[in-house]
Structure formats: C-alpha cells, structure tokens
CSV table of C-alpha atoms in Angstrom, one decimal:
chain,number,residue,atom,x,y,z
A,1,MET,CA,3.9,-22.2,-1.6
A,2,ARG,CA,4.4,-18.5,-1.4
A,3,TYR,CA,1.8,-16.6,0.6
A,4,TYR,CA,1.2,-12.9,0.6
A,5,ILE,CA,-1.0,-11.8,3.6
A,6,ILE,CA,-2.4,-8.4,4.3
A,7,ALA,CA,-3.7,-7.5,7.7
A,8,GLY,CA,-4.1,-3.8,8.8
A,9,GLU,CA,-5.0,-4.0,12.4
A,10,ALA,CA,-3.9,-5.5,15.7
A,11,SER,CA,-6.8,-8.1,15.6
A,12,GLY,CA,-5.8,-9.0,12.1
A,13,ASP,CA,-2.2,-9.5,13.1
A,14,LEU,CA,-3.4,-11.9,15.9
A,15,HIS,CA,-5.6,-14.0,13.6
A,16,ALA,CA,-3.2,-14.0,10.7
A,17,SER,CA,-0.3,-15.1,12.9
A,18,ASN,CA,-2.3,-18.1,14.0
A,19,LEU,CA,-3.3,-18.9,10.4
A,20,ILE,CA,0.4,-18.8,9.5
A,21,LYS,CA,1.2,-21.1,12.4
A,22,GLU,CA,-1.3,-23.6,11.1
A,23,LEU,CA,-0.3,-23.2,7.4
A,24,LYS,CA,3.3,-24.1,8.3
A,25,LYS,CA,2.2,-27.4,9.7
A,26,LEU,CA,0.6,-28.2,6.3
A,27,ASP,CA,3.3,-26.7,4.2
A,28,SER,CA,6.7,-27.0,5.7
A,29,ASN,CA,8.4,-25.1,2.8
A,30,ALA,CA,5.9,-22.2,3.0
A,31,GLU,CA,7.2,-18.6,2.5
A,32,PHE,CA,5.3,-15.7,3.9
A,33,ARG,CA,5.4,-12.0,3.1
A,34,ALA,CA,3.0,-9.8,4.9
A,35,TRP,CA,1.6,-6.5,5.9
A,36,GLY,CA,0.7,-6.9,9.6
A,37,GLY,CA,2.4,-6.8,13.0
A,38,ASP,CA,4.8,-8.3,15.5
A,39,LEU,CA,2.8,-11.5,15.9
A,40,MET,CA,3.0,-12.3,12.2
A,41,ARG,CA,6.7,-11.5,12.2
A,42,GLN,CA,7.2,-13.9,15.1
A,43,GLN,CA,5.6,-16.7,13.0
A,44,GLY,CA,8.2,-16.1,10.3
A,45,ALA,CA,6.5,-13.7,8.0
A,46,ALA,CA,8.8,-11.1,6.3
A,47,LEU,CA,7.0,-7.9,7.3
A,48,VAL,CA,6.6,-5.3,4.5
A,49,LYS,CA,4.7,-2.7,6.5
A,50,HIS,CA,3.5,-2.6,10.1
A,51,TYR,CA,-0.2,-1.9,10.8
A,52,ARG,CA,0.9,1.1,12.9
A,53,GLU,CA,1.6,2.8,9.5
A,54,LEU,CA,-1.8,2.0,8.2
A,55,ALA,CA,-4.0,3.1,11.1
A,56,PHE,CA,-6.5,5.7,9.7
A,57,MET,CA,-9.9,5.7,11.4
A,58,GLY,CA,-13.1,7.4,10.3
A,59,PHE,CA,-14.2,9.1,7.1
A,60,LYS,CA,-12.5,12.4,7.9
A,61,GLU,CA,-9.2,10.8,8.8
A,62,VAL,CA,-9.1,8.7,5.6
A,63,ILE,CA,-9.8,11.8,3.5
A,64,VAL,CA,-6.9,13.7,5.2
A,65,ASN,CA,-4.5,10.8,4.6
A,66,LEU,CA,-5.7,9.9,1.0
A,67,ASN,CA,-2.3,10.6,-0.5
A,68,THR,CA,-0.5,8.2,1.9
A,69,ILE,CA,-3.2,5.5,1.4
A,70,PHE,CA,-2.8,5.7,-2.4
A,71,LYS,CA,0.9,5.5,-2.1
A,72,ASN,CA,0.6,2.4,0.0
A,73,ILE,CA,-1.8,0.8,-2.5
A,74,ARG,CA,0.7,1.4,-5.3
A,75,PHE,CA,3.6,0.1,-3.3
A,76,CYS,CA,1.6,-3.0,-2.3
A,77,LYS,CA,0.8,-3.9,-5.9
A,78,GLU,CA,4.5,-3.5,-6.9
A,79,ASP,CA,5.6,-5.6,-3.9
A,80,ILE,CA,3.1,-8.4,-4.8
A,81,GLU,CA,4.3,-8.5,-8.4
A,82,SER,CA,7.9,-8.7,-7.1
A,83,PHE,CA,7.1,-11.5,-4.7
A,84,ASN,CA,4.8,-13.3,-7.2
A,85,PRO,CA,2.9,-15.3,-4.6
A,86,ASP,CA,0.8,-18.5,-5.2
A,87,VAL,CA,-2.0,-16.9,-3.2
A,88,ILE,CA,-2.9,-13.5,-1.6
A,89,ILE,CA,-4.8,-13.8,1.7
A,90,PHE,CA,-6.7,-10.8,2.8
A,91,VAL,CA,-7.5,-10.4,6.5
A,92,ASP,CA,-10.5,-8.0,7.2
A,93,TYR,CA,-9.2,-4.4,6.6
A,94,PRO,CA,-11.7,-3.8,3.7
A,95,GLY,CA,-10.9,-0.2,2.6
A,96,PHE,CA,-7.4,-1.3,1.6
A,97,ASN,CA,-7.8,-5.0,0.9
A,98,MET,CA,-10.8,-4.7,-1.4
A,99,ARG,CA,-8.9,-2.4,-3.7
A,100,ILE,CA,-6.0,-4.8,-3.8
A,101,ALA,CA,-8.3,-7.7,-4.3
A,102,GLU,CA,-10.0,-6.1,-7.4
A,103,TRP,CA,-6.6,-5.5,-8.9
A,104,ALA,CA,-5.3,-9.0,-7.9
A,105,HIS,CA,-8.3,-10.7,-9.5
A,106,LYS,CA,-7.9,-8.8,-12.8
A,107,THR,CA,-4.1,-9.6,-12.8
A,108,GLY,CA,-4.7,-13.3,-12.3
A,109,TYR,CA,-3.6,-13.9,-8.7
A,110,ARG,CA,-5.5,-16.4,-6.5
A,111,THR,CA,-7.4,-14.6,-3.8
A,112,VAL,CA,-8.6,-15.8,-0.4
A,113,TYR,CA,-10.4,-13.6,2.2
A,114,TYR,CA,-10.1,-14.8,5.8
A,115,ILE,CA,-12.4,-12.8,8.1
A,116,SER,CA,-14.9,-11.1,6.0
A,117,PRO,CA,-15.3,-7.3,5.9
A,118,GLN,CA,-18.5,-6.3,7.8
A,119,VAL,CA,-20.4,-5.6,4.6
A,120,TRP,CA,-23.6,-6.8,6.4
A,121,ALA,CA,-23.3,-3.7,8.6
A,122,TRP,CA,-23.0,-1.1,5.9
A,123,LYS,CA,-22.5,-0.7,2.1
A,124,GLU,CA,-24.0,-4.2,1.7
A,125,GLY,CA,-23.5,-3.9,-2.1
A,126,ARG,CA,-19.8,-4.6,-1.5
A,127,ALA,CA,-20.7,-8.3,-1.3
A,128,LYS,CA,-21.1,-8.3,-5.1
A,129,LYS,CA,-17.5,-7.1,-5.4
A,130,LEU,CA,-16.2,-9.7,-3.0
A,131,LYS,CA,-18.0,-12.4,-5.0
A,132,ARG,CA,-16.4,-11.1,-8.1
A,133,ASP,CA,-12.9,-10.7,-6.8
A,134,ILE,CA,-12.4,-13.4,-4.2
A,135,ASP,CA,-11.9,-17.1,-5.1
A,136,LYS,CA,-12.5,-18.3,-1.5
A,137,MET,CA,-14.1,-16.6,1.4
A,138,ILE,CA,-13.7,-17.9,4.9
A,139,VAL,CA,-16.0,-16.3,7.5
A,140,ILE,CA,-15.9,-16.4,11.3
A,141,LEU,CA,-19.3,-15.2,12.4
A,142,PRO,CA,-22.3,-17.6,12.4
A,143,PHE,CA,-24.7,-15.4,10.5
A,144,GLU,CA,-22.3,-14.5,7.7
A,145,LYS,CA,-22.8,-17.7,5.7
A,146,GLU,CA,-26.5,-17.0,5.3
A,147,PHE,CA,-25.8,-13.3,4.5
A,148,TYR,CA,-23.7,-14.2,1.5
A,149,LYS,CA,-26.2,-16.7,0.2
A,150,LYS,CA,-28.4,-13.8,-0.7
A,151,TYR,CA,-25.7,-12.9,-3.2
A,152,GLY,CA,-25.2,-16.4,-4.5
A,153,PHE,CA,-21.8,-16.5,-2.9
A,154,GLU,CA,-20.9,-19.8,-1.2
A,155,VAL,CA,-18.6,-19.1,1.7
A,156,ASP,CA,-17.1,-21.3,4.4
A,157,TYR,CA,-17.7,-20.8,8.1
A,158,VAL,CA,-14.9,-22.0,10.4
A,159,GLY,CA,-15.9,-20.6,13.8
A,160,HIS,CA,-14.2,-17.7,15.6
A,161,PRO,CA,-10.4,-17.9,16.0
A,162,LEU,CA,-10.6,-16.1,19.3
A,163,LEU,CA,-11.8,-19.3,20.9
A,164,ASP,CA,-8.4,-20.8,19.9
A,165,VAL,CA,-6.5,-18.0,21.4
A,166,ILE,CA,-8.5,-17.9,24.7
A,167,SER,CA,-8.6,-21.7,25.1
A,168,GLY,CA,-4.8,-21.7,25.0
A,169,PHE,CA,-4.5,-18.8,27.5
A,170,GLU,CA,-3.2,-19.6,31.0
A,171,THR,CA,-3.5,-17.0,33.7
A,172,ASP,CA,-0.3,-15.7,35.2
A,173,PHE,CA,-1.0,-16.0,38.9
A,174,LYS,CA,1.9,-13.6,39.6
A,175,PHE,CA,0.4,-10.9,37.4
A,176,ARG,CA,-0.9,-8.7,40.3
A,177,ALA,CA,2.4,-8.9,42.3
A,178,ALA,CA,4.6,-8.4,39.2
A,179,ASN,CA,2.7,-5.3,38.3
A,180,GLY,CA,2.2,-3.8,41.8
A,181,LEU,CA,-1.6,-4.4,41.6
A,182,GLU,CA,-2.2,-6.2,44.8
A,183,GLY,CA,-5.0,-5.0,47.1
A,184,LYS,CA,-7.8,-3.2,45.4
A,185,LYS,CA,-10.1,-4.7,42.8
A,186,ILE,CA,-9.1,-3.9,39.2
A,187,ILE,CA,-11.1,-2.0,36.5
A,188,ALA,CA,-9.5,-2.7,33.1
A,189,LEU,CA,-9.4,0.1,30.6
A,190,LEU,CA,-9.1,-0.9,26.9
A,191,PRO,CA,-9.2,2.4,25.0
A,192,GLY,CA,-8.1,0.9,21.6
A,193,SER,CA,-5.0,0.2,19.6
A,194,ARG,CA,-4.7,3.4,17.6
A,195,LYS,CA,-3.5,6.7,19.0
A,196,GLN,CA,-6.4,8.4,17.4
A,197,GLU,CA,-9.1,6.4,19.3
A,198,ILE,CA,-7.1,6.3,22.5
A,199,ALA,CA,-6.9,10.1,22.6
A,200,LYS,CA,-10.7,10.4,22.3
A,201,LYS,CA,-11.8,7.7,24.8
A,202,LEU,CA,-9.1,7.4,27.4
A,203,PRO,CA,-9.7,10.9,29.0
A,204,ILE,CA,-13.4,10.0,29.5
A,205,MET,CA,-12.5,6.6,31.0
A,206,LEU,CA,-10.0,8.3,33.4
A,207,SER,CA,-12.4,11.1,34.3
A,208,ILE,CA,-14.5,8.7,36.5
A,209,LYS,CA,-11.6,7.2,38.3
A,210,THR,CA,-12.0,9.4,41.5
A,211,GLN,CA,-15.5,8.1,41.9
A,212,PHE,CA,-14.2,4.5,42.5
A,213,PRO,CA,-11.6,4.9,45.3
A,214,ASP,CA,-11.9,1.2,46.1
A,215,ASN,CA,-10.8,0.1,42.7
A,216,THR,CA,-7.5,0.4,40.7
A,217,PHE,CA,-7.9,1.5,37.1
A,218,VAL,CA,-5.3,-0.2,34.8
A,219,ILE,CA,-4.7,0.6,31.1
A,220,ALA,CA,-4.0,-2.2,28.6
A,221,GLY,CA,-1.2,-0.7,26.6
A,222,ALA,CA,-1.5,-1.2,22.8
A,223,PRO,CA,1.5,-2.6,20.9
A,224,GLY,CA,3.4,0.2,19.3
A,225,VAL,CA,1.9,3.0,21.5
A,226,ASP,CA,4.7,4.1,23.9
A,227,GLN,CA,4.2,5.0,27.5
A,228,GLU,CA,4.9,8.7,26.9
A,229,PHE,CA,1.7,8.9,24.8
A,230,TYR,CA,-0.3,7.4,27.7
A,231,LYS,CA,1.4,9.6,30.2
A,232,SER,CA,0.1,12.7,28.4
A,233,PHE,CA,-3.3,11.6,29.8
A,234,THR,CA,-2.4,9.8,33.0
A,235,ASP,CA,0.1,12.3,34.4
A,236,ASN,CA,-2.7,14.9,34.3
A,237,GLY,CA,-3.8,14.0,37.8
A,238,TYR,CA,-4.7,10.4,36.9
A,239,LYS,CA,-1.7,8.4,38.0
A,240,THR,CA,-2.7,5.1,36.3
A,241,PRO,CA,-0.8,1.9,35.8
A,242,ILE,CA,-0.2,0.7,32.2
A,243,VAL,CA,0.5,-2.9,31.3
A,244,TYR,CA,1.8,-4.1,28.0
A,245,ASN,CA,1.4,-7.6,26.3
A,246,LYS,CA,-0.8,-8.8,29.3
A,247,THR,CA,-4.3,-7.8,28.2
A,248,TYR,CA,-5.8,-11.2,28.9
A,249,ASP,CA,-4.1,-11.4,32.3
A,250,LEU,CA,-5.4,-7.9,33.1
A,251,LEU,CA,-8.9,-8.9,32.1
A,252,SER,CA,-8.7,-12.2,34.0
A,253,ASN,CA,-7.9,-10.2,37.1
A,254,ALA,CA,-10.5,-7.5,36.5
A,255,GLU,CA,-13.8,-7.0,38.2
A,256,ALA,CA,-15.1,-5.1,35.2
A,257,ALA,CA,-13.8,-3.5,32.0
A,258,LEU,CA,-14.4,-0.3,29.9
A,259,VAL,CA,-13.8,-1.5,26.4
A,260,THR,CA,-13.5,0.2,23.0
A,261,SER,CA,-15.9,-1.2,20.4
A,262,GLY,CA,-14.2,-3.9,18.2
A,263,THR,CA,-12.7,-7.3,18.7
A,264,ALA,CA,-11.8,-6.4,22.3
A,265,THR,CA,-15.4,-6.5,23.3
A,266,LEU,CA,-15.7,-10.1,22.2
A,267,GLU,CA,-12.4,-11.0,23.9
A,268,THR,CA,-13.6,-9.5,27.2
A,269,ALA,CA,-16.9,-11.4,27.0
A,270,LEU,CA,-15.2,-14.7,26.2
A,271,LEU,CA,-13.0,-14.2,29.3
A,272,GLY,CA,-16.2,-13.7,31.3
A,273,VAL,CA,-15.6,-10.1,32.4
A,274,PRO,CA,-18.6,-7.7,32.8
A,275,GLU,CA,-18.0,-4.8,30.4
A,276,VAL,CA,-19.4,-1.6,29.0
A,277,VAL,CA,-18.7,-0.8,25.3
A,278,CYS,CA,-17.4,2.6,24.4
A,279,TYR,CA,-17.4,4.3,21.0
A,280,LEU,CA,-16.4,7.9,20.2
A,281,GLY,CA,-15.4,9.0,16.7
A,282,SER,CA,-15.0,12.4,15.1
A,283,LYS,CA,-18.4,14.2,14.7
A,284,PHE,CA,-18.0,14.1,10.9
A,285,SER,CA,-17.3,10.3,10.8
A,286,TYR,CA,-20.1,9.5,13.3
A,287,GLU,CA,-22.7,11.6,11.4
A,288,ILE,CA,-21.9,9.9,8.1
A,289,GLY,CA,-21.6,6.4,9.7
A,290,LYS,CA,-25.0,6.8,11.5
A,291,ARG,CA,-26.7,7.2,8.1
A,292,LEU,CA,-24.9,4.3,6.5
A,293,VAL,CA,-24.7,1.6,9.2
A,294,LYS,CA,-27.7,-0.7,9.1
A,295,VAL,CA,-27.1,-2.9,12.2
A,296,PRO,CA,-28.8,-2.4,15.6
A,297,PHE,CA,-25.7,-2.7,17.7
A,298,ILE,CA,-22.0,-1.7,17.5
A,299,SER,CA,-20.4,-4.5,19.5
A,300,LEU,CA,-19.8,-8.0,18.3
A,301,VAL,CA,-21.2,-9.4,21.5
A,302,ASN,CA,-24.6,-7.9,20.9
A,303,LEU,CA,-24.6,-8.5,17.2
A,304,ILE,CA,-23.9,-12.2,17.5
A,305,MET,CA,-26.5,-12.7,20.2
A,306,GLY,CA,-29.0,-10.5,18.4
A,307,LYS,CA,-29.9,-8.6,21.5
A,308,MET,CA,-28.5,-6.2,24.0
A,309,ILE,CA,-26.1,-8.1,26.3
A,310,VAL,CA,-23.7,-5.4,27.2
A,311,LYS,CA,-24.3,-1.7,27.4
A,312,GLU,CA,-23.1,0.4,24.5
A,313,LEU,CA,-22.3,4.0,25.1
A,314,ILE,CA,-22.0,5.5,21.6
A,315,GLN,CA,-20.7,9.0,20.7
A,316,TYR,CA,-22.9,11.6,22.5
A,317,ASP,CA,-23.9,8.9,25.1
A,318,LEU,CA,-20.3,8.4,26.0
A,319,THR,CA,-20.2,10.8,28.9
A,320,SER,CA,-18.5,10.6,32.3
A,321,GLU,CA,-21.9,10.5,34.0
A,322,LYS,CA,-23.3,7.6,31.9
A,323,LEU,CA,-20.0,5.7,32.0
A,324,SER,CA,-19.9,6.0,35.8
A,325,ASN,CA,-23.5,4.9,36.2
A,326,GLU,CA,-23.0,1.8,34.1
A,327,LEU,CA,-19.7,0.9,35.9
A,328,LYS,CA,-21.5,1.3,39.3
A,329,LEU,CA,-24.2,-1.1,38.1
A,330,LEU,CA,-21.6,-3.7,36.9
A,331,LEU,CA,-19.8,-3.6,40.3
A,332,SER,CA,-22.8,-3.6,42.6
A,333,ASP,CA,-25.8,-5.3,40.9
A,334,ASN,CA,-25.1,-9.1,41.3
A,335,GLN,CA,-28.2,-10.1,39.3
A,336,TYR,CA,-27.1,-7.8,36.4
A,337,ARG,CA,-23.6,-9.3,36.5
A,338,ASP,CA,-24.8,-12.9,36.7
A,339,GLU,CA,-27.2,-12.4,33.8
A,340,MET,CA,-24.4,-10.9,31.6
A,341,LYS,CA,-22.1,-13.8,32.4
A,342,ALA,CA,-24.9,-16.4,31.6
A,343,ASN,CA,-25.3,-14.7,28.2
A,344,TYR,CA,-21.5,-14.9,27.7
A,345,LYS,CA,-21.8,-18.7,28.0
A,346,LEU,CA,-24.5,-18.8,25.3
A,347,LEU,CA,-22.3,-16.5,23.2
A,348,GLN,CA,-19.4,-19.0,23.4
A,349,GLU,CA,-21.7,-21.9,22.3
A,350,LYS,CA,-22.9,-19.8,19.3
A,351,LEU,CA,-19.3,-19.3,18.1
A,352,GLY,CA,-18.6,-23.0,17.7
A,353,GLY,CA,-15.7,-25.0,19.1
A,354,VAL,CA,-11.9,-24.4,19.0
A,355,GLY,CA,-9.9,-25.1,15.9
A,356,ALA,CA,-11.0,-22.2,13.6
A,357,SER,CA,-7.4,-21.3,12.7
A,358,ARG,CA,-6.6,-24.9,11.8
A,359,ARG,CA,-9.8,-25.3,9.8
A,360,ALA,CA,-9.1,-22.1,7.9
A,361,ALA,CA,-5.5,-23.3,7.1
A,362,GLU,CA,-6.9,-26.6,5.8
A,363,MET,CA,-9.3,-24.8,3.6
A,364,VAL,CA,-6.6,-22.6,2.1
A,365,ASN,CA,-4.4,-25.6,1.6
A,366,GLY,CA,-7.2,-27.6,0.0
A,367,PHE,CA,-8.1,-24.7,-2.3
A,368,LEU,CA,-4.5,-24.3,-3.5
A,369,ALA,CA,-4.2,-28.1,-4.1
A,370,GLN,CA,-7.4,-28.1,-6.1
A,371,GLU,CA,-6.3,-25.0,-8.1
A,372,ASN,CA,-2.9,-26.6,-8.9
A,373,LEU,CA,-4.6,-29.8,-9.9
A,374,GLY,CA,-6.9,-27.9,-12.2
A,375,ALA,CA,-4.0,-26.0,-13.7
A,376,GLN,CA,-2.1,-29.2,-14.3
A,377,ASN,CA,-5.0,-30.9,-16.0
A,378,ALA,CA,-5.6,-27.9,-18.2
A,379,SER,CA,-1.9,-27.9,-19.2
A,380,GLU,CA,-2.0,-31.6,-20.0
A,381,SER,CA,-5.1,-31.3,-22.1
A,382,THR,CA,-3.4,-28.7,-24.3
A,383,THR,CA,-0.3,-30.8,-24.9
C-alpha cells in the first residue's frame, strides 16, 4: 500500500513515526510519503516538507502567513495526486489537514484521521465536517468517543500512544555526567517547539532563575531550533545549559518542570515530574481564543482528569512572581508534590494500556483490507 501522512508538529511527528513503524510490520511493501519531521524520515518516509516550515501559531500569525499557507495547501494537493496513495492519514494539525481532507474526500481518496483535532475544545461544529470527510477516525483521549457520538460519528479509541513511547524509555544514568549537570537539583524548562512560542515564554522562565540558587535550570532544546536562537536569551545574563534529543532524560532527572501547554504537559506527568503549565500567546490570539474555547482547562493533564491537577499560568497570569511562587511550592511542599504524583498514577490508568500505535496500525490495515474487498466485490458484480 501507498500511504500519504500529514503531521504538522513535533508531537505529530512522534506519533506518526510510531504508526509507520507498526504499519511496516503489517505491510512489508508499504511506501510512505509524508509531511512531518525527522522521526518519520527515520522510519523510512519520504519527507515532502518538514513541520518547521509549517509552524504558524495563533490567529494573528496565521493571518500574516496566509499566502504561504495557501501555497502549501495547493502544493500538497498536487503532491498527493502525483503520489496517488491508497490512503491519506491525517495526524492532528486541523487548520491544514481539514482543508486537505475536504478536498481528498471530494476527489475520492480514502481518508483516515489519527489523533482527532480538539474540536471538543472550540468550534465544535467542525465535528460535522470530520464526519463528512473522514472514512475512519482513530482517537486517543478517553472522552472523545462519547463526544463524537453526539454527532452520530462512530470513532475508534485506541488509548494514548505516549504510553508506548514512555514505557519503552530507559533512563540514561550517565545523563548528568555527560551534560555537566552533576551536583544541584535540576529544574527542566520546556518552552515549546516553535521559535514563536519559545521567544514569548523562555524569558519569563529564565527570569526566576536567580531566585533558585540551589537548582540548575536546564532547557530542553527543540529539534530544528539551533543553539544560537536560545543563546539570544541565555547569554543575556542567564547562562543556562541546553540539551537536545534528551527531553525524557532531562525530565527523569528533574525535581520539577516549567512546561509549555501541549503534549509536553502530558509527557511530564506520565514521567511523574511535578510541573507548572505555561501559556502565553499574542494578545490578539488570546483574546479571540478566550471567547471561542469552551473547555475549563488548557492542559491535557487537567482535561483528562476533569479537575485541576497541575497549576496553569495562562497569559496575564504567566508572570515571574506567580511562576516563582508555584515553583517554590512544587519544591518545598511535600504534600502538594505527593498529591500531584498520586493523581498522575490515576491519569495513567485513565489512558489505558500500552499498544495504542499497534492498535491504530491494525485499524488502518483492517480498514484498507475491507475497502479493497468491497471494491473487488463491486467490480465483480458489474462484470
């Protein structure tokens, strides 16, 4: 089979790469062409565009880059037609993927969505479009199956693929020594994967560093963001180590973490690290989003648990003073830490067991087999 996969973010690259890995086990002659990142390329996908070229965040940023976005959409359609895949697999990234899905459905391509857009958070009506344009929806959050039932859309829940990733992770016990981090306890900084969001949040994270002289602040470097970019912040009096491709090792060695809202908040929780969630967008994007978003929390940890497990510092609340106060609480209040970690264990139970990537691949494979059989039967009945 020929698979065309579109992922537009670092987390999508991770989960799509594991899906490719499992699909290859079921389809030894599989051919993959993709929009994504280095991890998908490592699994053998021919990379059309890297997600670094697609990283536009917020309403204002999207408007400014509309010309580039529309060029990418046109190019993607042409590339799909040239490749002529048996199936197109969309991985989150809704602003782009839902446009391609509508076109693909009308054009007659088979469509699978793996990792649903968060339509339950805002613009809920998009669920109707997904039902119309997607042949098979595979979801990873426990409440999503019930959500789509409201729209008469039967979807498949496979559990969260992060459990697969984290269950296979083995701590590098030489991490501290190899990175010159022996001695002081570590505070992990995860300011995001896009330059845009890093530039907004990292200065605030670094601004409280001098208040914690007994700790070493360490930045998790994002793939594709070079050290020179980070140094524009860290060389300004905040000499701060940066580690690349070792985020899980960094978190496993950390006493606490300051984490940008997104998948990283869930990864941090599943690794058992006390955290504070940080969000800061442009004022324009935030004010629009505030009026559209319907969910009570911004982090996946709190959304899945249905209550406040980790502190969220959002927009105007993300100040040096509030961030410092929360970090002091995480480091000094044992009862607060223990309660957070106990809730992390309940969170893991809610997400189901390992094997989400394998189950998703089996569903894609089964869907294609069924579709091919149906097409074969239809062909035979007309001859």
